[in-house]
Backbone as a chain_set.jsonl record, in Angstrom:
{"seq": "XXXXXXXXXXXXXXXXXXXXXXXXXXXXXXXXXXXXXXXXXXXXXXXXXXXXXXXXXXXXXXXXXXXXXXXXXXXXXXXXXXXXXXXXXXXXXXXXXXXXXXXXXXXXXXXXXXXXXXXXXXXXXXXXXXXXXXXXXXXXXXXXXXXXXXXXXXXXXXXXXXXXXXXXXXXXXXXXXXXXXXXXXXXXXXXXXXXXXXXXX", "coords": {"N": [[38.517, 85.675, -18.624], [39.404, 89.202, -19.189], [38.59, 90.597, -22.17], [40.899, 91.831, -24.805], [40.675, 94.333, -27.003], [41.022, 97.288, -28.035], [43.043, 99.545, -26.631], [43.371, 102.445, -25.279], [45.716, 104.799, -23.432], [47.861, 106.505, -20.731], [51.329, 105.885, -21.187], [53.55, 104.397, -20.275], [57.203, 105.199, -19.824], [59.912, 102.942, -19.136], [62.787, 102.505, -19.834], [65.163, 100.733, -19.209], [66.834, 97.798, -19.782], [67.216, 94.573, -19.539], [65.112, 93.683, -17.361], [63.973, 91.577, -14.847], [62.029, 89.589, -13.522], [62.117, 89.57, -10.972], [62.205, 91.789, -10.035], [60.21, 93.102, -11.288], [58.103, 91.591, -9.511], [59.264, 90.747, -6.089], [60.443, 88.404, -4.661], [59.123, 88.334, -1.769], [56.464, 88.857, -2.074], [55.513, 86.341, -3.099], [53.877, 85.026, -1.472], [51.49, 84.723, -2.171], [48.705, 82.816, -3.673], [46.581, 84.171, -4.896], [45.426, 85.557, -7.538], [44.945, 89.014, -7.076], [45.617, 92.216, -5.649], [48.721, 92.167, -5.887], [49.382, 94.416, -7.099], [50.204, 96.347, -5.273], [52.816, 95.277, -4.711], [54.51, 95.706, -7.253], [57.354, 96.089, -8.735], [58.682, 96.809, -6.636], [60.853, 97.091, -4.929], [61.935, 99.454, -6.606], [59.886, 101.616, -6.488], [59.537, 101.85, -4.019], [60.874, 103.189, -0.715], [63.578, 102.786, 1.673], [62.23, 102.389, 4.042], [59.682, 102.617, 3.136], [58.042, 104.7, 2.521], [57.112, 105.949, -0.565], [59.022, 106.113, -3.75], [59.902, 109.158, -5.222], [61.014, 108.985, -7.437], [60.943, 107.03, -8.793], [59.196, 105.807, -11.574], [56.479, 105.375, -11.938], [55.33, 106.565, -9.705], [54.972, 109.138, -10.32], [52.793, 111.832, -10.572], [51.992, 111.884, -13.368], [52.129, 109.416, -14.695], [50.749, 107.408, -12.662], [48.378, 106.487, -13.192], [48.95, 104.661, -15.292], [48.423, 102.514, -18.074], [49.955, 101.631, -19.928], [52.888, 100.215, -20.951], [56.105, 101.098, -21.822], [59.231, 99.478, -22.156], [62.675, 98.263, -21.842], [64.91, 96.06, -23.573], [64.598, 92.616, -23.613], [62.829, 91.86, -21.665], [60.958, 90.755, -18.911], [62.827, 88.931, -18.451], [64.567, 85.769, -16.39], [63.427, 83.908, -13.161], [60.377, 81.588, -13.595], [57.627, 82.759, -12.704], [54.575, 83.37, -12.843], [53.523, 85.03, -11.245], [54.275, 87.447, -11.712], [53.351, 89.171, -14.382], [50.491, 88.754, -12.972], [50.916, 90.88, -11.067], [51.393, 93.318, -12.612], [49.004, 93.295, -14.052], [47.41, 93.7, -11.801], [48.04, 96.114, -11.025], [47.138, 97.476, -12.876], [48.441, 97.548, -15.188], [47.712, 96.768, -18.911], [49.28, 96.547, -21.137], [52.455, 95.804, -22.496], [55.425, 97.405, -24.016], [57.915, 96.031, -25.641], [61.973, 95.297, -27.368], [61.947, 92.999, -27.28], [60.783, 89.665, -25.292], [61.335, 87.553, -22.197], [60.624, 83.929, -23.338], [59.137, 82.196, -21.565], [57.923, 84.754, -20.104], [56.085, 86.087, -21.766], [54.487, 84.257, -22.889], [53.034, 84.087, -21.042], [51.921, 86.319, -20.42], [49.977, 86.478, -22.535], [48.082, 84.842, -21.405], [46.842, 85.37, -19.068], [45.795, 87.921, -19.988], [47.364, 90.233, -20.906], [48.701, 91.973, -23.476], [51.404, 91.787, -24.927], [53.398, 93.475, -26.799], [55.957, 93.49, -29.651], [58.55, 95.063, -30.774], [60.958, 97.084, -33.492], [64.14, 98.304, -32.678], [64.161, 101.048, -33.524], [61.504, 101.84, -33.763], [60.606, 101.092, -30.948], [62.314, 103.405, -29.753], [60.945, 105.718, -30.486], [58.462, 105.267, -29.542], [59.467, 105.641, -26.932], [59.893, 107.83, -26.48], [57.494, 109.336, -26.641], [56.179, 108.066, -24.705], [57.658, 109.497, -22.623], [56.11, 111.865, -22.85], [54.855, 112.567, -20.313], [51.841, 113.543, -18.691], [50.434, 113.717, -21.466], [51.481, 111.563, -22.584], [49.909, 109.416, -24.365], [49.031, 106.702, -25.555], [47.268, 104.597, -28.076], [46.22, 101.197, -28.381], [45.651, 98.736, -30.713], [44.617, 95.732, -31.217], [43.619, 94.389, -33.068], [43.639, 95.549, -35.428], [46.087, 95.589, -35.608], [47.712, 97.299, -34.458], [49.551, 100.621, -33.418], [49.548, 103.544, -32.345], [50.411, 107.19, -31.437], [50.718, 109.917, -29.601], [50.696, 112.493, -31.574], [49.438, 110.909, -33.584], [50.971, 109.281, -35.187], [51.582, 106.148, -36.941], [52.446, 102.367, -35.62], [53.117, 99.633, -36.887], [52.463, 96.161, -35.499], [53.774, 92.968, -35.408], [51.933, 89.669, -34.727], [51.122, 86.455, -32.935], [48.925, 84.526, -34.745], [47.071, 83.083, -33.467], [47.629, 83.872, -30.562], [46.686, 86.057, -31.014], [43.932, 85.846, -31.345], [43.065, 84.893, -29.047], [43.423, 86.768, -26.772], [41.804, 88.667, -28.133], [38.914, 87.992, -27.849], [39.095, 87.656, -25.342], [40.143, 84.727, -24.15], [41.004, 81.943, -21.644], [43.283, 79.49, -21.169], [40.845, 77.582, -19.527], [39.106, 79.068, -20.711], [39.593, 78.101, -23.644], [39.154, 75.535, -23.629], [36.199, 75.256, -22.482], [34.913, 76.222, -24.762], [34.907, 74.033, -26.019], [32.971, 72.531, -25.286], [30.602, 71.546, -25.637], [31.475, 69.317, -27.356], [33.219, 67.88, -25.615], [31.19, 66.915, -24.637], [29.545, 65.831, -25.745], [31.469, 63.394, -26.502], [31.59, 61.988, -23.668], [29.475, 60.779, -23.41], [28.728, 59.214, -25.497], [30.891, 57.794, -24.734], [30.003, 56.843, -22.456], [28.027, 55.353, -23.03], [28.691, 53.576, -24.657], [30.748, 51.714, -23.307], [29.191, 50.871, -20.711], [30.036, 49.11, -18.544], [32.256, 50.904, -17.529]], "CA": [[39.57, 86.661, -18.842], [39.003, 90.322, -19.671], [38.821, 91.156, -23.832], [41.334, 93.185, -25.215], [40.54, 94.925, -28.482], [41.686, 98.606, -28.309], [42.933, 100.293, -25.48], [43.93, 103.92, -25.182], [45.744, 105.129, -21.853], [48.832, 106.455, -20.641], [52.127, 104.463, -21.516], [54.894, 105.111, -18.589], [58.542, 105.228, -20.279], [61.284, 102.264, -18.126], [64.101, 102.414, -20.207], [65.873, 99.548, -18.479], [67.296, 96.253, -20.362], [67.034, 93.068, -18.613], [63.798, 93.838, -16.332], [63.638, 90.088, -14.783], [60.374, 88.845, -12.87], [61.643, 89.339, -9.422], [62.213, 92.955, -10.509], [58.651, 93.05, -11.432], [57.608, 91.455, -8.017], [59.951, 90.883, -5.619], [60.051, 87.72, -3.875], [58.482, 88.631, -0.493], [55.318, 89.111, -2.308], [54.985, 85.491, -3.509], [53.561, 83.617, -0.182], [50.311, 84.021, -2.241], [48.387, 82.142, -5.046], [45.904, 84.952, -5.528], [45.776, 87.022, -8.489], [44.312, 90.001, -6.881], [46.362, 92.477, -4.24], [50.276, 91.841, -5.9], [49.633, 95.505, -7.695], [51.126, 96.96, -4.344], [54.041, 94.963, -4.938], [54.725, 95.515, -8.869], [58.373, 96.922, -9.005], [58.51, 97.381, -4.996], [62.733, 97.746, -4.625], [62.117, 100.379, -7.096], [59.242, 101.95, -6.007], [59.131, 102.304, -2.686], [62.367, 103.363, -0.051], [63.696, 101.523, 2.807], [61.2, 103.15, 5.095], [57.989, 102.437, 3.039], [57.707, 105.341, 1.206], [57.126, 106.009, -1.903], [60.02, 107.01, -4.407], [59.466, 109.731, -5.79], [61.967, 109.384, -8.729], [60.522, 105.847, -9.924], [58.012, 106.628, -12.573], [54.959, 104.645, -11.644], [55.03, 107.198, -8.569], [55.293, 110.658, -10.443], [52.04, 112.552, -10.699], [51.626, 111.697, -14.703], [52.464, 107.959, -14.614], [50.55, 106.622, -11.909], [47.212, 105.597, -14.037], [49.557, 103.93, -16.533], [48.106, 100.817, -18.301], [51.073, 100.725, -21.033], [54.389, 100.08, -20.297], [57.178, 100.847, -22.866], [60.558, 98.794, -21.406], [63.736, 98.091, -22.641], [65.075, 94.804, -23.834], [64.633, 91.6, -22.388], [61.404, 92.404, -20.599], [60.243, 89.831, -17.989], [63.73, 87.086, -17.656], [64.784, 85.4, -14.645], [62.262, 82.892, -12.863], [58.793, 81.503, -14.134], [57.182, 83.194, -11.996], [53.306, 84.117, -12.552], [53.483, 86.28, -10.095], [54.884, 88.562, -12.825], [51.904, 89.576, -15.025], [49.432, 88.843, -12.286], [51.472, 91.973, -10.252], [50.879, 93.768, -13.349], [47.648, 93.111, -14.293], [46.278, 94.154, -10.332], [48.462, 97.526, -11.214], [46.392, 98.298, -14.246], [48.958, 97.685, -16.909], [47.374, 96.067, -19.958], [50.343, 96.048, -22.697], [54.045, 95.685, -22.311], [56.073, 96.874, -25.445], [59.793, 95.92, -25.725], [61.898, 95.019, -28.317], [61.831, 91.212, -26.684], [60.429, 89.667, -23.686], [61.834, 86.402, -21.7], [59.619, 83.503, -23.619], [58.094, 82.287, -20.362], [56.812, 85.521, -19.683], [55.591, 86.223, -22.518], [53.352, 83.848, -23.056], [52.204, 83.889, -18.986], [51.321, 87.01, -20.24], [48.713, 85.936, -23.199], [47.17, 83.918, -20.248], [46.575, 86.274, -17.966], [45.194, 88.95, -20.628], [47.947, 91.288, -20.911], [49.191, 92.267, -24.235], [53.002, 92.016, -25.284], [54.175, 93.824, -28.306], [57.606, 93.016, -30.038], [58.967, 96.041, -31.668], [62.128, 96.758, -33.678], [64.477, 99.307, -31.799], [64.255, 102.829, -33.767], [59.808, 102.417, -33.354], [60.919, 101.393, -29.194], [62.755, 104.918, -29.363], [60.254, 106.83, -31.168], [57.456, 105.141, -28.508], [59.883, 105.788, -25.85], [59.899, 109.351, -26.884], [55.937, 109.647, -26.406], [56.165, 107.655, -23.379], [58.048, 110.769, -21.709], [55.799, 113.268, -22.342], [53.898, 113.138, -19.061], [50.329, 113.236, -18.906], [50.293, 113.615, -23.157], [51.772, 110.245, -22.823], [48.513, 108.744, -24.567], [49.115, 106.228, -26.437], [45.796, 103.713, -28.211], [46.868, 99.773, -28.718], [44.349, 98.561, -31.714], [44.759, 94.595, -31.362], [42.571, 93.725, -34.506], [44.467, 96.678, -36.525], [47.737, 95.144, -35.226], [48.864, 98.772, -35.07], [49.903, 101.516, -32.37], [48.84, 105.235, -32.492], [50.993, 107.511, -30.648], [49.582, 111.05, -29.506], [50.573, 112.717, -32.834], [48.991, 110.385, -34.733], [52.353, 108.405, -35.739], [51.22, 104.385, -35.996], [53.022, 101.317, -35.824], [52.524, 98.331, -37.061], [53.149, 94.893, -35.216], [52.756, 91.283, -35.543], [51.329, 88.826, -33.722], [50.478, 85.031, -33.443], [47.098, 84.033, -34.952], [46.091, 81.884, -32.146], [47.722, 83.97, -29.617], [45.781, 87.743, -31.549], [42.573, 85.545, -31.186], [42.606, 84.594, -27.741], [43.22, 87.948, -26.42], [40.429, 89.295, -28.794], [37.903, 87.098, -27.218], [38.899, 87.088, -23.734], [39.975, 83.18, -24.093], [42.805, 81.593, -21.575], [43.319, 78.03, -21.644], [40.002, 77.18, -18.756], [38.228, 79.409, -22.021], [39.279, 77.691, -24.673], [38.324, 73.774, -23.2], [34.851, 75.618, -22.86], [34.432, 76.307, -26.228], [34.644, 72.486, -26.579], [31.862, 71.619, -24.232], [29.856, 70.233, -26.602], [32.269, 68.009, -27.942], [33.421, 66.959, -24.733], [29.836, 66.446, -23.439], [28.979, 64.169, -26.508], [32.325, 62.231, -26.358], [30.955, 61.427, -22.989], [28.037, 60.696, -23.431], [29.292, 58.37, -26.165], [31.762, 56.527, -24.274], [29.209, 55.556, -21.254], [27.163, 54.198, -24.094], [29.598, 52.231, -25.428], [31.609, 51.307, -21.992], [28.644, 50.773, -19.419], [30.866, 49.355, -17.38], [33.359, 51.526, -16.713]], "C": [[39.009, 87.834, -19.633], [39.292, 90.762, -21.487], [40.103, 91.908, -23.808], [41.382, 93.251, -26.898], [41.019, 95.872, -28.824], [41.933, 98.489, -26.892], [44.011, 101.778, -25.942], [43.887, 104.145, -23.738], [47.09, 105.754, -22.012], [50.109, 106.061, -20.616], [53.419, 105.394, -20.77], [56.38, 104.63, -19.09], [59.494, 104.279, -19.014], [62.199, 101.78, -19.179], [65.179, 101.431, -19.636], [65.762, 98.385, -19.351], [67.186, 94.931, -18.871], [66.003, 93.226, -17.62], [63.663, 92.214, -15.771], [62.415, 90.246, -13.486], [60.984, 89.168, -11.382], [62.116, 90.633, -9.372], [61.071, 93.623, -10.174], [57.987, 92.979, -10.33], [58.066, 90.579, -7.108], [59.518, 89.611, -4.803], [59.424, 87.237, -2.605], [57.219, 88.288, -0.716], [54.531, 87.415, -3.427], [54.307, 84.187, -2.914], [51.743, 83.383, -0.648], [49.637, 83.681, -3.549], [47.045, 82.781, -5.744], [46.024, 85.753, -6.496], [45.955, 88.355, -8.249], [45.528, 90.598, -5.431], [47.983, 92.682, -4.651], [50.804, 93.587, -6.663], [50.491, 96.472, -6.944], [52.761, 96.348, -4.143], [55.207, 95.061, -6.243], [56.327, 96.677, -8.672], [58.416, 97.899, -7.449], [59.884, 98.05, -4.824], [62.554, 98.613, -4.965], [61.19, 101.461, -6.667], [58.91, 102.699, -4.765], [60.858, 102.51, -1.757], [62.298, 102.327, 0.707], [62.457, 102.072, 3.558], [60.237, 103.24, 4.552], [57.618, 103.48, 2.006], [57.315, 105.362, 0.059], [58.204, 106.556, -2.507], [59.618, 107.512, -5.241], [59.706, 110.02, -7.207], [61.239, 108.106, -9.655], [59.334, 106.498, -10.94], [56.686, 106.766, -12.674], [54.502, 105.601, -10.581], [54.998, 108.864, -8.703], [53.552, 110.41, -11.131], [50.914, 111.467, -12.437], [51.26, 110.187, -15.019], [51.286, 107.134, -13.676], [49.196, 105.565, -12.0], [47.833, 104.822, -15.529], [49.027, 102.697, -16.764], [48.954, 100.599, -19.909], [52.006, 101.166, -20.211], [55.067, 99.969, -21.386], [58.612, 100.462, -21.926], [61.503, 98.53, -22.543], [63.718, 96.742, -22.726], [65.372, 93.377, -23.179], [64.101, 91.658, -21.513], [61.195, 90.717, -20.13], [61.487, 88.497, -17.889], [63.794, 87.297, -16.201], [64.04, 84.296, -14.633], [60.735, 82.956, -13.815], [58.041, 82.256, -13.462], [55.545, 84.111, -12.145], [52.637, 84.905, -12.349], [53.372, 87.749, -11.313], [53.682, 89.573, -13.295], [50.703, 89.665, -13.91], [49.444, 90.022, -11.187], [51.149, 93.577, -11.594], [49.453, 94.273, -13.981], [46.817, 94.115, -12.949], [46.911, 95.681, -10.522], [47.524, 98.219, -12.301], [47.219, 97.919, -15.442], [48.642, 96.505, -17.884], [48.284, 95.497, -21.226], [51.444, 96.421, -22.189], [54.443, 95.72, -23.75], [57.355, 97.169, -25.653], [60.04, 95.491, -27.399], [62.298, 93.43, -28.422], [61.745, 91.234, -25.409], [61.149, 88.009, -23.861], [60.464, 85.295, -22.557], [58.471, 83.151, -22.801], [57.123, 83.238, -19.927], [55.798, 86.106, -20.471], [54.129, 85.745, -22.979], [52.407, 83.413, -21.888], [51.49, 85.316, -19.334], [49.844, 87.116, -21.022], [47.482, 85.427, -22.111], [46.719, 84.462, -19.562], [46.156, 87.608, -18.256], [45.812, 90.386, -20.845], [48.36, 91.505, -22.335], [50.676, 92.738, -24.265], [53.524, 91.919, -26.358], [55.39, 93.972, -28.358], [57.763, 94.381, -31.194], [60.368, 96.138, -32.159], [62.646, 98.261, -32.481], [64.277, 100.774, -32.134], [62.471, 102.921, -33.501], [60.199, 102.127, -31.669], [61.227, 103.157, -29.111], [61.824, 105.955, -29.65], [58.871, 106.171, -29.634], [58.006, 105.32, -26.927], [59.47, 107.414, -25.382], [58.671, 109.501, -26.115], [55.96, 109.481, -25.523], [56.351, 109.095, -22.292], [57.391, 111.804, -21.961], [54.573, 113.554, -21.548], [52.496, 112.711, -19.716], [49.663, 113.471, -20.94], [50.763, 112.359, -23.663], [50.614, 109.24, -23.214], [48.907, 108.006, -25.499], [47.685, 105.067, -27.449], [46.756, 102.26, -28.848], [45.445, 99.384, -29.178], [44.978, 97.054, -31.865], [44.253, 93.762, -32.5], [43.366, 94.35, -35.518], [46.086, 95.952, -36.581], [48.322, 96.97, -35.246], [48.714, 100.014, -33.498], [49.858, 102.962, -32.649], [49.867, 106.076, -31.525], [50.394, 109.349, -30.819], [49.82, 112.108, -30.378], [50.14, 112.189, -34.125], [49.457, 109.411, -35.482], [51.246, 107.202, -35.564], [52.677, 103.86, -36.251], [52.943, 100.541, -35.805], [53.337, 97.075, -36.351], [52.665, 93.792, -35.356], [52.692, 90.859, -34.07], [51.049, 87.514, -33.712], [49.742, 85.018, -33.536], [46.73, 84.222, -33.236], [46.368, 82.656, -30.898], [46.494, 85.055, -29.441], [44.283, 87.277, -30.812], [42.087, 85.39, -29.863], [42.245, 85.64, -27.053], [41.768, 88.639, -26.839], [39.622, 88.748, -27.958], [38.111, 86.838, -25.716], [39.228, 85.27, -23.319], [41.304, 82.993, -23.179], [42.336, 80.245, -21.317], [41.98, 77.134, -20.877], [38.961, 77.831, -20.322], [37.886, 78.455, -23.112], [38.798, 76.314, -24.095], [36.997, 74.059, -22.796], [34.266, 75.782, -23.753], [33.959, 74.862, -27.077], [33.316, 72.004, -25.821], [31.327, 70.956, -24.49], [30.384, 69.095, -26.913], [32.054, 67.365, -27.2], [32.083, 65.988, -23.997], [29.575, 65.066, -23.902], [30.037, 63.247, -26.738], [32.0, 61.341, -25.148], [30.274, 60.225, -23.126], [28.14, 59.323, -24.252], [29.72, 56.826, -25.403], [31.192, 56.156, -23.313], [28.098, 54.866, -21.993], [27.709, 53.169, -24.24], [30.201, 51.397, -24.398], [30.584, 51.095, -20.773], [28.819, 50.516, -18.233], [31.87, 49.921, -16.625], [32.64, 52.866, -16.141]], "O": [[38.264, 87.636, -20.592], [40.374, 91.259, -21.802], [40.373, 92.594, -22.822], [41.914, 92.512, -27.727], [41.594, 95.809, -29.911], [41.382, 97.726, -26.098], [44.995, 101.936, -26.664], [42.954, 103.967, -22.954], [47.623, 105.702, -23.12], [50.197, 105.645, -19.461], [53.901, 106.526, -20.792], [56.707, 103.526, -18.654], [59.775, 104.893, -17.985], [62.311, 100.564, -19.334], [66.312, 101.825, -19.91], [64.642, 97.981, -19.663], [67.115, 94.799, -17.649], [66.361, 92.494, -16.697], [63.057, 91.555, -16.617], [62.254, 91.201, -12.727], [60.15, 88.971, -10.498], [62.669, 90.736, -8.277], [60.842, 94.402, -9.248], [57.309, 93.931, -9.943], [57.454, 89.511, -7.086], [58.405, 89.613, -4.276], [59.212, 86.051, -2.35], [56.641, 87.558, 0.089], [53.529, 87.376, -4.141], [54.158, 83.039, -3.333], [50.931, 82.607, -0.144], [50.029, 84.291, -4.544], [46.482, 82.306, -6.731], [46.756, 86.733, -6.36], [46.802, 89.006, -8.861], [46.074, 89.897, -4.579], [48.635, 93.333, -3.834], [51.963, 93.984, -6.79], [51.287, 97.242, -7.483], [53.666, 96.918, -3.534], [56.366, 94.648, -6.24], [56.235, 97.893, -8.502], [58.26, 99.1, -7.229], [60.058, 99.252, -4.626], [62.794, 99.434, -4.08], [61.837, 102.478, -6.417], [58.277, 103.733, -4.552], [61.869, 101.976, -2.213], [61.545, 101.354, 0.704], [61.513, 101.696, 2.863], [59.439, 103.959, 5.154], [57.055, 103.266, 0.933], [57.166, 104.201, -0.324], [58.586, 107.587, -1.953], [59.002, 106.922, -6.129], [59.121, 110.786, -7.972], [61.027, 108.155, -10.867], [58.795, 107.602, -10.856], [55.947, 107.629, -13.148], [53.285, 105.595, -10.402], [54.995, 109.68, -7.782], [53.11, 109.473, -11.796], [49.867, 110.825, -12.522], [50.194, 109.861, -15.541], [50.958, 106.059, -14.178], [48.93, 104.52, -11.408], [47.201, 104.539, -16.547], [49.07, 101.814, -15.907], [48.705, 99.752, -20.767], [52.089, 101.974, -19.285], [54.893, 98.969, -22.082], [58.953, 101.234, -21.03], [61.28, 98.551, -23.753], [62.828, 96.091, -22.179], [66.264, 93.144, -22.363], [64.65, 91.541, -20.417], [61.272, 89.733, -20.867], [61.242, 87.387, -17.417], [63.47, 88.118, -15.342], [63.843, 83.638, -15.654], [60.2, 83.875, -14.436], [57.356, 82.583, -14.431], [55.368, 85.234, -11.674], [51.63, 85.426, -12.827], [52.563, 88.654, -11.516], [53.232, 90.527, -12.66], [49.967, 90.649, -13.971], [48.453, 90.266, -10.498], [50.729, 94.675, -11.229], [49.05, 95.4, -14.271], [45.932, 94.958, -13.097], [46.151, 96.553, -10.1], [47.321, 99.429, -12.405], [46.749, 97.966, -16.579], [49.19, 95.412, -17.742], [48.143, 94.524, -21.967], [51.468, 97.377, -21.413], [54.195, 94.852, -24.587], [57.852, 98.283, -25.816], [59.221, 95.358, -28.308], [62.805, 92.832, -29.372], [62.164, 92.033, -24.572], [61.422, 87.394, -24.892], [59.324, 85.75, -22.459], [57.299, 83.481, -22.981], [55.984, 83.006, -19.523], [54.768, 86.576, -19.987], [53.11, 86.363, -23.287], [51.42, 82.679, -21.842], [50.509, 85.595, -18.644], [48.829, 87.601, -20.522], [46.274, 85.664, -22.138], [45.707, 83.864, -19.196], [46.057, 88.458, -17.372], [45.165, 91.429, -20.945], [48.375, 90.288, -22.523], [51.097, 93.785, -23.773], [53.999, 90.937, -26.928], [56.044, 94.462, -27.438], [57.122, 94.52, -32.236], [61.183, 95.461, -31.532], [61.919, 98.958, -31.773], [64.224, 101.636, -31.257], [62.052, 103.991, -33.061], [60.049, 103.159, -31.014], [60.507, 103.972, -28.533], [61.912, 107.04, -29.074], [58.575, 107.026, -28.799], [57.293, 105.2, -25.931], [58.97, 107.921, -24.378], [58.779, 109.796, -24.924], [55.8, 110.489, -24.836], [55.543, 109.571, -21.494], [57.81, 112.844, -21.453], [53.639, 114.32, -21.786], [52.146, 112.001, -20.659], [48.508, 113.314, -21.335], [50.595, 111.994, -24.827], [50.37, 108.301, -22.457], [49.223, 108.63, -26.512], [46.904, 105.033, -26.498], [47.735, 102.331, -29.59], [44.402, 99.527, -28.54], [45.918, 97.017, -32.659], [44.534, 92.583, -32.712], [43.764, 93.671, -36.464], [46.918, 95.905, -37.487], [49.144, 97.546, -35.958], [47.742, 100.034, -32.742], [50.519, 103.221, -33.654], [50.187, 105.339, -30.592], [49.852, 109.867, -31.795], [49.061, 113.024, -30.061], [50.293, 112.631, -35.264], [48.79, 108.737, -36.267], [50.398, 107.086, -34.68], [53.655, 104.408, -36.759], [52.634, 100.077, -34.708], [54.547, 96.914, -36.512], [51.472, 93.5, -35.431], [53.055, 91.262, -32.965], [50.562, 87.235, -34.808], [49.11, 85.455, -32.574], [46.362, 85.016, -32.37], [45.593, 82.396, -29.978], [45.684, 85.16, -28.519], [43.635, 87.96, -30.019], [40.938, 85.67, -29.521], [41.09, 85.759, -26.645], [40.88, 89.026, -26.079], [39.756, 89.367, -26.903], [37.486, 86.035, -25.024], [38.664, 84.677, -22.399], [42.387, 83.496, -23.48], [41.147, 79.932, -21.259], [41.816, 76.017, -21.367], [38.198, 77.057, -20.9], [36.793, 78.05, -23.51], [37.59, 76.212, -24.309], [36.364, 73.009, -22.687], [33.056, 75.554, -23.771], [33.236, 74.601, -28.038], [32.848, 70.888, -26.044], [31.232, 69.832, -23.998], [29.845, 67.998, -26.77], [31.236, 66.446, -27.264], [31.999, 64.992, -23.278], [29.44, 63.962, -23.375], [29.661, 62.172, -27.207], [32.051, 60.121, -25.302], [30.54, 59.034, -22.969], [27.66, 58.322, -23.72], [29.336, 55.656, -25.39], [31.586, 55.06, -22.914], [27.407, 53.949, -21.549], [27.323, 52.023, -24.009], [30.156, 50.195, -24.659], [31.154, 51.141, -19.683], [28.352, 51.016, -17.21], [32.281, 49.631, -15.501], [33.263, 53.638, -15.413]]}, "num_chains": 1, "name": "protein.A"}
C-alpha cells in the first residue's frame, strides 16, 4: 500500500450530507473484484447524464476539479452498504483524503486499508475548508499526516486527530497483508519451533 505522509493537491468542495457507498459507486460497477478501473465509475448518477455524457454541473467534471485528490464532503460521508468498492472507486480516481465532519464506521476504516486518508473535523473548520475548496484551481490545499494538521491556500491550518495505530499504518504504507509481514520473523521461528517440537504433525 502506497505511504501517505504529506500531500498537497486540489480539494473539490461536495457539500452533500449523507453521501452513501452506492452514491460513491453505483451498483452496476460492482461485477468486479479488481481494485483498478472503478475510477470511471466514482459518483457515476452524478457525473455522467443519461446518454453517457459528462455533467457538466457535477464538480469532479468542471475544468478546476478534475485532478482533485482531496475531497471536502458533508456529513455522514460513506453510509449505506459495506461495500469496498467505495474507496477502491476512489482511490483509481486519484482522491487520497476525504474530510467530513463524520464518515459511516465501515467506511472509514475500509478506507485506512486501502490507503486513503479520512479526516474528522468539527463543523465551523468543514465551512472554513469548504470555503477554500470553492475557489477553483486555488483550491490547494497540503494534508501533513505526521503534523496531524491541514494548511489551506492562505496559510490557515487545522489541526486533527487521529488513531495511533491507524496515523502509523498510513505513515508506513502498512494494510493488514503489511502488517503480518512485519511479523515474519516471528512467524518463521514459531514454525520452525513447532515442527521441532511436533515432528509428527
Amino acid at each position: 500500500m502506497e505511504k501517505f505522509v504529506k500531500l498537497t493537491g486540489v480539494a473539490a468542495p461536495l457539500p452533500v450530507v449523507n453521501i452513501d457507498t452506492d452514491m460513491i459507486i453505483p451498483k452496476d460497477y460492482l461485477k468486479t473484484i479488481k481494485r483498478t478501473g472503478l475510477g470511471k465509475g466514482l459518483f457515476a448518477e452524478s457525473r455522467y447524464n443519461e446518454d453517457g455524457t459528462p455533467n457538466p454541473d457535477f464538480v469532479l467534471n468542471k475544468p478546476a476539479y478534475q485532478n482533485a485528490n482531496i475531497l471536502v464532503a458533508g456529513d455522514n460521508f460513506g453510509c449505506g452498504s459495506s461495500r469496498e468498492h467505495a474507496p477502491w472507486a476512489l482511490l483509481d480516481f486519484g482522491i487520497r483524503c476525504v474530510i467530513s465532519t463524520s464518515f459511516a464506521d465501515i467506511f472509514y476504516n475500509n478506507c485506512f486499508k486501502n490507503g486513503i486518508l479520512p479526516i474528522v473535523v468539527s463543523q465551523s473548520d468543514l465551512d472554513k475548508l469548504m470555503d477554500d475548496a470553492s475557489r477553483g484551481s486555488n483550491a490547494v490545499l497540503t494534508v501533513d499526516l505526521e503534523a496531524q494538521e491541514i494548511t489551506g491556500p492562505d496559510g490557515g491550518t487545522i489541526k486533527f486527530e487521529i488513531d495511533a495505530f491507524k496515523r502509523h499504518c498510513l505513515l508506513n504504507g502498512l494494510d493488514d497483508i503489511g502488517l503480518t509481514l512485519e511479523k515474519a520473523g516471528a512467524i518463521d521461528n514459531f514454525e520452525k519451533a513447532t515442527a521441532a517440537s511436533r515432528p509428527w504433525a
